[in-house]
CSV table of C-alpha atoms in Angstrom, one decimal:
chain,number,residue,atom,x,y,z
A,285,MET,CA,6.4,20.3,-8.1
A,286,SER,CA,9.0,19.2,-10.7
A,287,VAL,CA,12.6,20.3,-10.3
A,288,PRO,CA,13.5,23.1,-12.8
A,289,LEU,CA,16.1,22.1,-15.3
A,290,HIS,CA,18.5,24.7,-14.0
A,291,GLN,CA,18.4,23.0,-10.6
A,292,LEU,CA,19.4,19.6,-11.9
A,293,PRO,CA,23.0,18.6,-11.0
A,294,GLU,CA,25.5,19.6,-13.6
A,295,GLN,CA,27.3,16.2,-13.4
A,296,GLN,CA,24.9,13.4,-14.4
A,297,PRO,CA,25.2,10.0,-12.7
A,298,SER,CA,27.6,7.3,-14.0
A,299,VAL,CA,25.8,4.3,-15.4
A,300,TRP,CA,27.1,0.9,-14.7
A,301,GLN,CA,25.9,-2.2,-16.7
A,302,PRO,CA,26.8,-5.4,-14.9
A,303,THR,CA,26.1,-8.8,-16.6
A,304,SER,CA,25.4,-10.8,-13.4
A,305,VAL,CA,23.7,-10.4,-10.1
A,306,GLU,CA,27.1,-10.9,-8.3
A,307,GLU,CA,28.7,-8.1,-10.3
A,308,ALA,CA,25.7,-5.8,-9.6
A,309,MET,CA,25.9,-6.4,-5.9
A,310,HIS,CA,29.6,-5.9,-5.9
A,311,LEU,CA,29.0,-2.4,-7.4
A,312,LYS,CA,26.3,-1.7,-4.9
A,313,HIS,CA,28.7,-2.5,-2.1
A,314,LYS,CA,31.4,-0.4,-3.7
A,315,TRP,CA,29.2,2.7,-4.2
A,316,GLY,CA,26.8,2.3,-1.2
A,317,ASP,CA,24.3,5.0,-0.7
A,318,ASP,CA,25.6,7.0,-3.6
A,319,SER,CA,24.2,4.3,-6.0
A,320,VAL,CA,20.8,2.9,-7.0
A,321,LEU,CA,19.9,-0.4,-8.6
A,322,ILE,CA,17.7,0.4,-11.6
A,323,SER,CA,15.7,-1.5,-14.2
A,324,GLY,CA,13.1,0.5,-16.2
A,325,GLY,CA,13.5,3.5,-13.9
A,326,THR,CA,10.0,5.0,-14.6
A,327,TRP,CA,9.1,5.2,-10.9
A,328,LEU,CA,12.5,6.4,-9.8
A,329,ARG,CA,12.6,9.1,-12.5
A,330,THR,CA,9.4,10.7,-11.2
A,331,ARG,CA,10.9,10.8,-7.7
A,332,TRP,CA,14.0,12.5,-9.0
A,333,GLU,CA,12.1,15.0,-11.1
A,334,ASN,CA,9.7,15.8,-8.3
A,335,GLY,CA,12.5,16.3,-5.8
A,336,VAL,CA,11.3,13.4,-3.6
A,337,SER,CA,14.7,11.6,-3.8
A,338,PRO,CA,18.1,13.0,-4.8
A,339,LEU,CA,19.6,11.9,-8.1
A,340,PRO,CA,22.4,9.4,-7.1
A,341,GLN,CA,25.9,9.6,-8.4
A,342,HIS,CA,25.8,6.0,-9.8
A,343,LEU,CA,23.1,4.1,-11.5
A,344,ILE,CA,23.6,0.3,-11.5
A,345,SER,CA,21.5,-1.0,-14.5
A,346,LEU,CA,20.0,-4.5,-14.3
A,347,GLY,CA,19.1,-4.5,-18.0
A,348,ARG,CA,22.1,-6.6,-19.1
A,349,ILE,CA,21.6,-9.4,-16.7
A,350,PRO,CA,19.8,-12.0,-18.8
A,351,ALA,CA,18.4,-14.0,-15.9
A,352,LEU,CA,16.5,-11.0,-14.6
A,353,SER,CA,14.5,-10.6,-17.8
A,354,ARG,CA,13.5,-14.2,-18.5
A,355,LEU,CA,10.1,-15.8,-18.1
A,356,THR,CA,10.1,-19.6,-17.6
A,357,MET,CA,7.9,-22.3,-16.1
A,358,ASN,CA,9.1,-25.2,-14.1
A,359,ALA,CA,7.8,-28.8,-14.0
A,360,GLY,CA,5.6,-28.0,-11.0
A,361,GLY,CA,3.6,-25.3,-13.0
A,362,GLN,CA,5.3,-22.3,-11.3
A,363,VAL,CA,6.0,-19.4,-13.6
A,364,HIS,CA,9.3,-17.6,-12.8
A,365,ILE,CA,9.0,-14.0,-13.9
A,366,GLY,CA,12.3,-12.0,-14.2
A,367,PRO,CA,11.8,-8.8,-12.3
A,368,ALA,CA,13.5,-6.7,-15.1
A,369,LEU,CA,10.9,-8.0,-17.6
A,370,CYS,CA,8.9,-5.0,-18.8
A,371,LEU,CA,5.1,-4.9,-18.6
A,372,ALA,CA,4.6,-4.9,-22.4
A,373,ASP,CA,6.7,-8.0,-22.8
A,374,LEU,CA,4.7,-9.8,-20.1
A,375,MET,CA,1.4,-8.7,-21.8
A,376,GLY,CA,2.6,-10.1,-25.1
A,377,ASN,CA,3.7,-13.5,-23.8
A,378,GLU,CA,1.5,-16.3,-24.8
A,379,LEU,CA,2.2,-18.4,-21.7
A,380,MET,CA,1.2,-15.5,-19.5
A,381,ARG,CA,-2.0,-14.9,-21.5
A,382,GLN,CA,-3.0,-18.6,-21.1
A,383,ARG,CA,-2.0,-19.1,-17.5
A,384,CYS,CA,-1.9,-15.6,-15.8
A,385,SER,CA,-4.6,-13.6,-17.7
A,386,LEU,CA,-5.5,-11.6,-14.6
A,387,LEU,CA,-1.9,-10.4,-14.3
A,388,VAL,CA,-1.9,-9.5,-18.0
A,389,GLN,CA,-5.0,-7.5,-17.5
A,390,ALA,CA,-3.5,-5.6,-14.6
A,391,CYS,CA,-0.4,-4.8,-16.7
A,392,SER,CA,-2.6,-3.4,-19.4
A,393,GLU,CA,-4.2,-0.9,-17.0
A,394,ILE,CA,-0.9,0.6,-15.7
A,395,ALA,CA,0.4,3.8,-17.2
A,396,ALA,CA,0.6,4.5,-20.9
A,397,PRO,CA,1.8,2.1,-23.6
A,398,SER,CA,5.1,4.0,-23.9
A,399,VAL,CA,5.7,3.6,-20.2
A,400,ARG,CA,4.8,-0.1,-20.2
A,401,ASN,CA,7.7,-0.6,-22.7
A,402,LEU,CA,10.1,0.6,-20.0
A,403,ALA,CA,8.5,-0.1,-16.6
A,404,SER,CA,9.5,-3.4,-15.1
A,405,ILE,CA,7.5,-6.0,-13.2
A,406,GLY,CA,9.9,-6.0,-10.3
A,407,GLY,CA,10.0,-2.2,-10.2
A,408,ASN,CA,6.3,-2.1,-9.7
A,409,VAL,CA,6.6,-4.6,-6.8
A,410,VAL,CA,9.6,-3.1,-5.2
A,411,THR,CA,7.8,0.2,-4.6
A,412,ARG,CA,5.5,-1.8,-2.2
A,413,THR,CA,2.5,0.2,-3.5
A,414,GLY,CA,2.4,-1.0,-7.1
A,415,ASP,CA,-0.9,-1.8,-8.8
A,416,LEU,CA,0.3,-5.3,-9.8
A,417,ILE,CA,0.7,-6.3,-6.1
A,418,PRO,CA,-3.1,-7.0,-5.4
A,419,VAL,CA,-3.2,-9.4,-8.3
A,420,LEU,CA,0.1,-11.1,-7.3
A,421,LEU,CA,-1.2,-11.4,-3.7
A,422,VAL,CA,-4.4,-13.3,-4.7
A,423,MET,CA,-2.2,-15.5,-7.0
A,424,ASP,CA,-0.1,-16.5,-3.9
A,425,ALA,CA,3.1,-15.1,-5.5
A,426,GLN,CA,6.5,-15.4,-4.0
A,427,VAL,CA,9.6,-13.2,-4.4
A,428,VAL,CA,13.2,-14.4,-4.6
A,429,CYS,CA,15.9,-12.0,-3.4
A,430,SER,CA,19.7,-12.3,-3.6
A,431,ASP,CA,22.6,-10.6,-1.9
A,432,GLY,CA,24.9,-11.7,-4.7
A,433,GLN,CA,25.8,-15.0,-3.0
A,434,ASN,CA,22.7,-16.4,-1.4
A,435,GLU,CA,19.0,-16.3,-2.3
A,436,ARG,CA,16.0,-16.3,-0.1
A,437,VAL,CA,12.4,-17.0,-1.0
A,438,LEU,CA,9.4,-15.3,0.7
A,439,ALA,CA,5.7,-15.3,0.2
A,440,LEU,CA,4.9,-11.8,-1.3
A,441,ASN,CA,2.6,-11.0,1.7
A,442,GLU,CA,5.4,-11.8,4.1
A,443,TRP,CA,7.8,-9.7,2.1
A,444,LEU,CA,5.4,-6.8,2.2
A,445,GLU,CA,4.9,-7.1,6.0
A,446,SER,CA,8.6,-7.3,6.7
A,447,PRO,CA,10.9,-4.3,7.3
A,448,ILE,CA,12.3,-2.8,4.1
A,449,SER,CA,15.0,-5.1,2.9
A,450,THR,CA,18.7,-4.2,3.1
A,451,PRO,CA,19.7,-2.1,0.1
A,452,TYR,CA,22.4,-4.7,-0.5
A,453,GLU,CA,19.9,-7.2,-2.0
A,454,VAL,CA,18.1,-7.4,-5.3
A,455,MET,CA,14.9,-9.2,-6.3
A,456,THR,CA,15.8,-11.9,-8.8
A,457,ALA,CA,12.4,-13.5,-9.5
A,458,ILE,CA,8.7,-13.3,-8.9
A,459,VAL,CA,7.2,-16.9,-8.7
A,460,VAL,CA,3.6,-17.4,-9.5
A,461,PRO,CA,1.9,-20.9,-9.1
A,462,THR,CA,-0.4,-21.6,-12.1
A,463,ALA,CA,-2.6,-24.2,-13.6
A,464,GLU,CA,-4.2,-24.6,-16.9
A,465,GLN,CA,-6.3,-21.5,-17.5
A,466,VAL,CA,-9.7,-22.0,-16.0
A,467,ASP,CA,-12.8,-21.5,-18.1
A,468,LEU,CA,-14.4,-18.4,-16.7
A,469,ASP,CA,-17.6,-19.3,-18.4
A,470,GLU,CA,-18.0,-22.1,-15.8
A,471,ASP,CA,-20.1,-21.1,-12.9
A,472,SER,CA,-17.6,-22.4,-10.3
A,473,ASN,CA,-14.7,-19.9,-11.0
A,474,TYR,CA,-14.4,-16.2,-11.0
A,475,GLU,CA,-11.6,-13.7,-10.9
A,476,PHE,CA,-11.4,-9.9,-11.1
A,477,TYR,CA,-9.1,-6.9,-11.2
A,478,LEU,CA,-10.4,-3.3,-10.9
A,479,LYS,CA,-8.5,0.0,-10.7
A,480,VAL,CA,-10.1,3.3,-9.9
A,481,GLY,CA,-8.2,6.5,-10.8
A,482,ARG,CA,-8.9,10.2,-11.1
A,483,ARG,CA,-9.5,9.7,-14.8
A,484,GLU,CA,-10.3,6.7,-17.1
A,485,ALA,CA,-6.8,5.8,-18.1
A,486,PHE,CA,-3.1,6.5,-17.7
A,487,THR,CA,-3.5,7.7,-14.1
A,488,PRO,CA,-2.2,6.6,-10.7
A,489,SER,CA,-4.7,4.5,-8.8
A,490,VAL,CA,-6.9,5.7,-6.0
A,491,VAL,CA,-8.0,2.1,-5.2
A,492,THR,CA,-7.0,-1.2,-6.8
A,493,VAL,CA,-8.6,-4.5,-5.9
A,494,ALA,CA,-8.3,-8.1,-7.1
A,495,GLY,CA,-10.0,-11.3,-6.2
A,496,ARG,CA,-10.4,-15.0,-7.1
A,497,LEU,CA,-13.4,-17.2,-6.0
A,498,THR,CA,-14.2,-20.9,-6.5
A,499,LEU,CA,-17.8,-22.0,-5.7
A,500,ARG,CA,-18.9,-25.6,-5.1
A,501,ALA,CA,-22.0,-27.0,-6.8
A,502,ASP,CA,-24.1,-26.2,-3.7
A,503,GLY,CA,-23.1,-22.5,-4.0
A,504,LYS,CA,-20.7,-22.5,-1.0
A,505,ILE,CA,-17.3,-21.0,-1.3
A,506,GLU,CA,-14.5,-23.5,-1.8
A,507,ALA,CA,-11.7,-21.0,-2.2
A,508,ILE,CA,-11.5,-17.2,-2.0
A,509,ALA,CA,-8.7,-14.6,-2.1
A,510,LEU,CA,-9.3,-10.9,-1.9
A,511,ALA,CA,-6.8,-8.0,-1.9
A,512,ALA,CA,-6.8,-4.2,-2.0
A,513,GLY,CA,-4.3,-1.4,-2.4
A,514,GLY,CA,-4.0,1.9,-4.2
A,515,GLY,CA,-2.3,5.2,-3.8
A,516,SER,CA,0.3,5.1,-1.0
A,517,ALA,CA,-1.3,2.1,0.7
A,518,VAL,CA,0.7,-1.1,0.9
A,519,PRO,CA,-1.6,-3.7,-0.6
A,520,ALA,CA,-2.7,-6.6,1.6
A,521,ARG,CA,-4.9,-9.7,1.6
A,522,PHE,CA,-8.0,-9.9,3.8
A,523,LYS,CA,-7.0,-13.2,5.3
A,524,ASP,CA,-9.5,-13.2,8.2
A,525,LEU,CA,-12.4,-12.5,5.9
A,526,GLU,CA,-11.3,-15.2,3.5
A,527,ALA,CA,-11.1,-17.8,6.4
A,528,ALA,CA,-14.5,-16.8,7.6
A,529,ALA,CA,-16.1,-17.1,4.1
A,530,ILE,CA,-14.7,-20.6,3.3
A,531,GLY,CA,-17.5,-23.1,3.4
A,532,GLN,CA,-20.2,-20.4,3.6
A,533,PRO,CA,-22.9,-19.9,0.8
A,534,LEU,CA,-22.3,-16.8,-1.3
A,535,SER,CA,-25.4,-15.0,-0.2
A,536,LYS,CA,-26.7,-11.5,0.5
A,537,GLY,CA,-25.7,-11.9,4.2
A,538,LEU,CA,-22.1,-12.9,3.3
A,539,LEU,CA,-21.8,-10.0,0.9
A,540,GLN,CA,-22.8,-7.6,3.6
A,541,PHE,CA,-20.3,-9.3,5.9
A,542,LEU,CA,-17.6,-8.9,3.3
A,543,HIS,CA,-18.4,-5.2,2.7
A,544,LYS,CA,-18.2,-4.4,6.4
A,545,GLY,CA,-14.9,-6.4,6.7
A,546,VAL,CA,-13.2,-4.8,3.7
A,547,SER,CA,-14.2,-1.3,4.7
A,548,ALA,CA,-12.9,-1.9,8.3
A,549,GLY,CA,-9.8,-3.9,7.3
A,550,PHE,CA,-8.4,-1.9,4.4
A,551,ASP,CA,-5.4,0.1,5.6
A,552,ALA,CA,-6.0,3.1,3.3
A,553,VAL,CA,-3.8,6.2,3.1
A,554,ALA,CA,-5.1,9.6,2.5
A,555,ASP,CA,-3.6,12.1,0.1
A,556,ASP,CA,-4.6,15.4,-1.5
A,557,TYR,CA,-7.0,13.7,-3.9
A,558,ALA,CA,-8.9,11.2,-1.7
A,559,GLY,CA,-9.4,10.6,2.0
A,560,VAL,CA,-9.3,7.3,4.0
A,561,SER,CA,-13.0,6.9,4.3
A,562,TYR,CA,-13.5,7.3,0.5
A,563,ARG,CA,-10.9,4.7,-0.3
A,564,LYS,CA,-12.2,2.2,2.2
A,565,GLN,CA,-15.8,2.6,0.9
A,566,THR,CA,-14.6,2.3,-2.7
A,567,ALA,CA,-12.6,-0.8,-2.0
A,568,ALA,CA,-15.5,-2.4,-0.2
A,569,ASN,CA,-17.9,-1.5,-3.0
A,570,LEU,CA,-15.7,-2.8,-5.8
A,571,ILE,CA,-15.0,-6.2,-4.1
A,572,VAL,CA,-18.6,-6.8,-3.1
A,573,SER,CA,-19.9,-5.8,-6.5
A,574,GLU,CA,-17.6,-8.4,-8.1
A,575,CYS,CA,-18.6,-11.0,-5.5
A,576,TYR,CA,-22.2,-10.2,-6.3
A,577,ARG,CA,-21.4,-10.9,-10.0
A,578,ALA,CA,-20.1,-14.3,-9.0
A,579,TRP,CA,-23.2,-15.0,-6.9
A,580,ARG,CA,-25.4,-14.0,-9.9
A,581,LYS,CA,-23.3,-16.1,-12.2
A,582,GLY,CA,-24.1,-19.1,-10.0
A,583,GLY,CA,-27.8,-18.4,-9.9
A,584,GLY,CA,-27.8,-16.7,-6.5
A,585,ALA,CA,-29.3,-13.5,-7.8
A,586,ASP,CA,-32.5,-15.3,-8.7
A,587,ALA,CA,-33.1,-16.3,-5.1
A,588,PRO,CA,-35.9,-14.6,-3.2
A,589,ARG,CA,-34.9,-11.4,-1.5
A,590,SER,CA,-34.6,-11.8,2.2
């Protein structure tokens, strides 16, 4: 239930606008638990309005730190995404459309256009339940965090599995390895992103899945990455399933194996709208249906039924 206007604090928070990460972290140390680092603020605002979190006394905006809104690519083909970059700006970037089209698609299916003009990439990730995370996981993304003096780099899956970071640290980049955009008309490559919500658009997810597959000429799997999340679940890769599938032919038997493994391995979280079993079944159905499309794309669907 939203907080009535008459229950909102009379004194609104102070807003600080540092121009460097060092200055932002200095302010965070100064104000401690009475402050919050904020970029677009769309997720935090819903928590304040619904009474989930108290409105802090100080908001430390990251919007005037240029490095946190940049998007660059290094000589090794890694794209460095500033976490304060809004979803709409990422969607409109030609480099991202050419090299990270799956991430662009995921951004287009989050919230309404007006929200995408505010919501940041980093904010979606920092929640640990954001709908961009499954895509970033299958892209082998890394996160860079700083305490104002030193930076550390972690694989996104390791960051998600670790205890929640100290509040005296800010995400400074999301790093995605890329290559020239593959031609998805070729039989050897396939990628997908699917989100199921309670209505067609502009809705929180019930289940979100993403995947990438590369098939060899003989129909065997050369590379595979699968991830699922949605709702309050922390998204994760299905590493054991992926390892078991490498080198195997994409067949009816493997599809059945993947379905069983996803259903068992997805750490879903129930809420008032959907239970654990429904979310597990939906995630398995979505992933296997897309793997079946890849199988059919490579001619496997024409094989005799076993």
